[in-house]
Short mmCIF file of C-alpha atoms and ligand atoms in Angstrom, two decimals:
data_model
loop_
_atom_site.label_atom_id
_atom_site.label_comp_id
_atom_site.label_asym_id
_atom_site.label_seq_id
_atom_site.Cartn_x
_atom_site.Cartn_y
_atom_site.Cartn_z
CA UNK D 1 36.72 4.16 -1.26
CA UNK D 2 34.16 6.83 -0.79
CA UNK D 3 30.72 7.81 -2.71
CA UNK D 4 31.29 10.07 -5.17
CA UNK D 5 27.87 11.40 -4.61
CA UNK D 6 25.97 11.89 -1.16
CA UNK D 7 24.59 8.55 -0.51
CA UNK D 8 20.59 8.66 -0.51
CA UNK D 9 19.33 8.64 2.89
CA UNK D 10 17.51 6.15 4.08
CA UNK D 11 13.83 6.04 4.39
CA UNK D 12 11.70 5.32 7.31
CA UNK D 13 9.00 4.69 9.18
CA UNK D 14 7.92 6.21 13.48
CA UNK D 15 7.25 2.92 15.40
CA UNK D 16 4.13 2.99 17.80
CA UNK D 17 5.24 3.54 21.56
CA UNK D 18 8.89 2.98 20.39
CA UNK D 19 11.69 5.47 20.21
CA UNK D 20 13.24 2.72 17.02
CA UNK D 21 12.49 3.55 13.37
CA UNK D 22 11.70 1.01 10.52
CA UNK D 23 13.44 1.25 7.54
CA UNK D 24 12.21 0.65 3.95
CA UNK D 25 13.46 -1.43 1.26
CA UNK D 26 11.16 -2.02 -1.05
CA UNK D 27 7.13 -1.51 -1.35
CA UNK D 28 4.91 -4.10 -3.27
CA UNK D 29 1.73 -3.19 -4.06
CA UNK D 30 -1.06 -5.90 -4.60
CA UNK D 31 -3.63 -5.09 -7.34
CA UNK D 32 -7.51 -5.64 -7.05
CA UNK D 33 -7.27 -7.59 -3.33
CA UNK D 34 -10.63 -7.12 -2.62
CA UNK D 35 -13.92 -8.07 -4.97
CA UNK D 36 -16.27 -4.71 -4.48
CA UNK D 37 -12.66 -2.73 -6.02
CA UNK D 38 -12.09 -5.27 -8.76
CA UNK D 39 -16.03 -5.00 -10.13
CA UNK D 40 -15.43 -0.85 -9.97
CA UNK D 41 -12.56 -1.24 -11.81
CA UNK D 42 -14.15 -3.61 -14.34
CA UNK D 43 -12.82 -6.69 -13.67
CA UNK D 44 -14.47 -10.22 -12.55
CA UNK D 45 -13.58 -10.21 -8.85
CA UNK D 46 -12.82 -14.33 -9.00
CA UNK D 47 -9.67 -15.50 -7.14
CA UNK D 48 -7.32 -14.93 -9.74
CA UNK D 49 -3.67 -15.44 -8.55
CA UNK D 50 -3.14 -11.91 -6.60
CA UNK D 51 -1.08 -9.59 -8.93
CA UNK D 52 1.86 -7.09 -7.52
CA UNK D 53 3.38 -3.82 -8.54
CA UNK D 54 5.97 -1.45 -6.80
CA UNK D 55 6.81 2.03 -5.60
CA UNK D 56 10.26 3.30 -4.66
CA UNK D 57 10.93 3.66 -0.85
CA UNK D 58 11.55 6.53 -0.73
CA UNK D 59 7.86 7.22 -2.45
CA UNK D 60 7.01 7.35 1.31
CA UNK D 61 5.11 10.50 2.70
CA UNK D 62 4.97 10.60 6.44
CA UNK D 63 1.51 10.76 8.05
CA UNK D 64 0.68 14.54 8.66
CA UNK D 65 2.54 15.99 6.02
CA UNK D 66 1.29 17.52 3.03
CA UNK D 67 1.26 16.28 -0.28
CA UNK D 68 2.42 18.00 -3.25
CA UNK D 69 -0.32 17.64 -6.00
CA UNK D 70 1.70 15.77 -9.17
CA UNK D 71 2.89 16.40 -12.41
CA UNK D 72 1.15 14.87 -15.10
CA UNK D 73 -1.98 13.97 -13.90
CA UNK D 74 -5.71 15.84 -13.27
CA UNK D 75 -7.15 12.40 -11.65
CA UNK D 76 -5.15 12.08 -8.54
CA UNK D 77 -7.00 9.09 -6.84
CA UNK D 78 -7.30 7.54 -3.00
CA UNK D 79 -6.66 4.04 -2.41
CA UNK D 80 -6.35 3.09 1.72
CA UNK D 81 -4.84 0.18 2.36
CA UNK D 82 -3.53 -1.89 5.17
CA UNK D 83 0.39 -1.83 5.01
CA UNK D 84 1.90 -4.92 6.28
CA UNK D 85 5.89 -4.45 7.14
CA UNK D 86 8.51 -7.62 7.43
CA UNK D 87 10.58 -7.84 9.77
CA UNK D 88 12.13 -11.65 8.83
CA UNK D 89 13.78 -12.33 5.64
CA UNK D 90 12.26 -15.26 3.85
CA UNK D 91 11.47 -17.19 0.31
CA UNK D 92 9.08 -20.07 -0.28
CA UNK D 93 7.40 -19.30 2.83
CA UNK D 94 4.47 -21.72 3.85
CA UNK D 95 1.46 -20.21 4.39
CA UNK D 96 1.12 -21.40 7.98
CA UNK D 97 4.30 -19.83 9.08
CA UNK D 98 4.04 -16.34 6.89
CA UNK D 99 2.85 -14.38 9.89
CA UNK D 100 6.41 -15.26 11.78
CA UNK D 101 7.65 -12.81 8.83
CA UNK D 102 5.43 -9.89 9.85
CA UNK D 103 7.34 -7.01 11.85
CA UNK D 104 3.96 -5.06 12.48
CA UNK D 105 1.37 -2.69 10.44
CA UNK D 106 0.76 0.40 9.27
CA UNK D 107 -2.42 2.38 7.36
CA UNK D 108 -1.30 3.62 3.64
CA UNK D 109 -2.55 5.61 0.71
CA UNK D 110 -1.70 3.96 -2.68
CA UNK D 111 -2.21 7.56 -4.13
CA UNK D 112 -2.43 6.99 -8.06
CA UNK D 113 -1.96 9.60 -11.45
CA UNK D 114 -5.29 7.09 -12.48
CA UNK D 115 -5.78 9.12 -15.84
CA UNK D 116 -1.57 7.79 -16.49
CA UNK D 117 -2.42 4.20 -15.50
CA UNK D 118 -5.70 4.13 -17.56
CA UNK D 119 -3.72 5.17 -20.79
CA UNK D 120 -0.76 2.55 -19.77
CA UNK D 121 -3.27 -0.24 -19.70
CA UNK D 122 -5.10 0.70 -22.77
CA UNK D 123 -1.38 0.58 -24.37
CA UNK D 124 0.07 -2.67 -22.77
CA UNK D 125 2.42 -0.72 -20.76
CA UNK D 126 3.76 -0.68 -17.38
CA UNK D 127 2.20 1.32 -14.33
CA UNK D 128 5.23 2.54 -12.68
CA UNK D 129 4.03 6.36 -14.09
CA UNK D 130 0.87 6.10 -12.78
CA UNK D 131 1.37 4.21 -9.45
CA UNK D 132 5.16 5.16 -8.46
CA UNK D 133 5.70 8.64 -8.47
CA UNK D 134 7.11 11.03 -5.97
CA UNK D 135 5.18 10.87 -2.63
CA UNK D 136 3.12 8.49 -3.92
CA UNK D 137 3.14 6.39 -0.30
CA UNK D 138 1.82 8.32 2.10
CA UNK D 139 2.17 5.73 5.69
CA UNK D 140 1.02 5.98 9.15
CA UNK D 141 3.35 4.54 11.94
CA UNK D 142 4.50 1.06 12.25
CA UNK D 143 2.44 -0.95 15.00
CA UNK D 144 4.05 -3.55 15.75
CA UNK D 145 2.70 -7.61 15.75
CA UNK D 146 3.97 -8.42 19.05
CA UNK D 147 1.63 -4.92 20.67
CA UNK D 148 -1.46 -5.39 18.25
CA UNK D 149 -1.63 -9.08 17.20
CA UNK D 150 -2.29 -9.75 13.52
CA UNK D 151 -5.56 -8.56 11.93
CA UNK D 152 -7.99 -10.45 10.06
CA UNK D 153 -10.42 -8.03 10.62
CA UNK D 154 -12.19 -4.82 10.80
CA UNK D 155 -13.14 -1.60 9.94
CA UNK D 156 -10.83 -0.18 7.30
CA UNK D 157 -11.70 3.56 5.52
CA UNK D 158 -11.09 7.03 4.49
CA UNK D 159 -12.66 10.00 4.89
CA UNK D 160 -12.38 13.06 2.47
CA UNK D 161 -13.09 16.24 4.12
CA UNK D 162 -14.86 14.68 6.66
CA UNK D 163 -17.13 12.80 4.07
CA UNK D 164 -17.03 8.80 4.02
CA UNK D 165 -15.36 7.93 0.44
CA UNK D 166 -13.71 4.06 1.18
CA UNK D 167 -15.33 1.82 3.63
CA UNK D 168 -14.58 -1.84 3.73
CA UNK D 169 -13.38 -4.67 6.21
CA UNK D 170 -10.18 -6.60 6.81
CA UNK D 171 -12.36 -9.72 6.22
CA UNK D 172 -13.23 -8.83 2.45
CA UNK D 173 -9.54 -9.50 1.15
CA UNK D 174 -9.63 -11.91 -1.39
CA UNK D 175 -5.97 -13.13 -0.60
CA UNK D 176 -5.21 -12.71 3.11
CA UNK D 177 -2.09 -11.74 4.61
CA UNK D 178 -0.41 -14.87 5.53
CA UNK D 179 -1.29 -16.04 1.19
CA UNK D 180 -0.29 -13.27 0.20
CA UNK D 181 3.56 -12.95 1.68
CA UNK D 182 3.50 -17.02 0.73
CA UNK D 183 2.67 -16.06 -2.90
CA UNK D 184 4.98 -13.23 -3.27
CA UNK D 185 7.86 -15.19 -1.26
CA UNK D 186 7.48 -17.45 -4.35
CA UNK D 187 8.37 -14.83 -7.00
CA UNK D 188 11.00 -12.68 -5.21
CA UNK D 189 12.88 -13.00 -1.14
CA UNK D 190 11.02 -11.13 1.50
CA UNK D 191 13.64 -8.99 3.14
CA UNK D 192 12.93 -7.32 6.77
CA UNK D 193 12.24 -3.97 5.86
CA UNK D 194 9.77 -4.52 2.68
CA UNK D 195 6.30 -3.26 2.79
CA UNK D 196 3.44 -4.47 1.26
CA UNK D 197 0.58 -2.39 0.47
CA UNK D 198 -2.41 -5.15 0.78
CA UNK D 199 -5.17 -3.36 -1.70
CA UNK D 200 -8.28 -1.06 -1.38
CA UNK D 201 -11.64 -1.74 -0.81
CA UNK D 202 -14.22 -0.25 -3.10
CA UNK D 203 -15.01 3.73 -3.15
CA UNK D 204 -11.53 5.20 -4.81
CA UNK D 205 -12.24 8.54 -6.16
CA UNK D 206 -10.45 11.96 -7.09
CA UNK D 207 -9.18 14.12 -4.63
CA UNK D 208 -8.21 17.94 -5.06
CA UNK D 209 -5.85 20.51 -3.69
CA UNK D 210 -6.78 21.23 0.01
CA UNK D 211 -8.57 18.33 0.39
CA UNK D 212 -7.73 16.52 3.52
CA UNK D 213 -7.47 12.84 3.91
CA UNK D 214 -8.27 10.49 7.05
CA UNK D 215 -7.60 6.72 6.71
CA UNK D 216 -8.09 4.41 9.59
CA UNK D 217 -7.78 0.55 10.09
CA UNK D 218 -9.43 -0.96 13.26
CA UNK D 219 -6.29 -1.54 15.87
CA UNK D 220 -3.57 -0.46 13.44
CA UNK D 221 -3.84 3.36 13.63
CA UNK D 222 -5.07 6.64 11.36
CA UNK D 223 -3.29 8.29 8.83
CA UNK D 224 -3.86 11.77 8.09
CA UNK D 225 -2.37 13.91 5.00
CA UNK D 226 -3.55 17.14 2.94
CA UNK D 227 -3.28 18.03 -0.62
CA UNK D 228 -1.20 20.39 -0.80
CA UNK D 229 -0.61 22.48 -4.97
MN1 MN Q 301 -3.79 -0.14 -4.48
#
């Protein structure tokens, strides 16, 4: 047997100091993580249960590349997040041992069409146009756990052409790391190789073509990309 098609490659991710890549299975997203997002957004930042959507792998966008304004959209918006990557397969995972399921960290943009997502919540419908699109993933480099540790906090931002636009802390998510791989171990199996992109801090905004975008977390690395048209 044989594919009757060329098989889709497989997408990855550089690994700090390491000549190994990571590969990506799947990338959960987790909605409104920290409370100064969820009041700009509207909502009542109280510890509802955390809340997850998706993006295909290969949605990735290396860091330094540039990325292709979308289709469909004139509100392209930022959203830096920390990217947590798992290296141990797992379900029902205890909260106490969730971090033995972390392979390392990366920084990511949860880039969003927010004018599509807007009109899907207005109609009840799902955000995959709005949040999954092509390139819609730009990540950093994997740094691993056993070279960085796991953070519970500092600084985490992005810059706009130079201009501070997200500024927040790792200490301001409302559902930390280790709850929130427990919680979502619950609903689906962790596989080594999933990502999850932890949530933004307050400050998303628009971006335009040529703008050029500089996230950073505190001891996890910098991620830079450009809008390209
Ligand atoms: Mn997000």
């Amino acid at each position: 047997m044989s594919y009757a098609i060329t098989c889709p490659p497989v997408t990855t991710l550089p690994i700090t100091g390491s000549p190994d890549v990571f590969p990506v299975r799947r990338i959960y997203c987790v909605g409104r993580n920290y409370a100064a997002h969820a009041r700009e957004m509207g909502h009542d930042p109280d510890r509802e249960p955390p809340f997850y959507f998706m993006k295909p792998a290969d949605a990735i966008l290396p860091g330094g590349s540039v990325m292709p304004y979308p289709s469909a959209t004139s509100n392209l918006h930022h959203e830096i997040e920390l990217v947590v990557g798992i290296g141990k397969t797992g379900r029902d995972i205890p909260v106490a041992r969730a971090l033995e399921h972390v392979f390392g960290y990366a920084v990511g943009l949860d880039m969003t069409r927010r004018d599509l997502q807007g009109e899907a919540k207005e109609a009840r419908r799902p955000w995959d146009m709005g949040k999954g699109f092509d390139c819609s993933a730009p990540c950093s480099a994997m740094a691993p756990a056993h070279d960085i540790g796991h953070p519970e906090e500092g600084a985490i931002r992005l810059k706009v052409n130079g201009e501070m636009r997200q500024e927040g802390d790792l200490d301001q998510l409302i559902w930390s790391v280790p709850e929130m791989i427990s919680h979502l171990s619950h609903l689906v199996e962790l596989v080594a190789g999933d990502l999850i992109y932890s949530g933004t801090p307050a400050g998303v905004g628009a971006v335009e073509r040529g703008d050029k975008l500089e996230g950073h977390v505190d001891g996890v690395g910098d991620l830079t990309i450009t809008i390209g048209d």
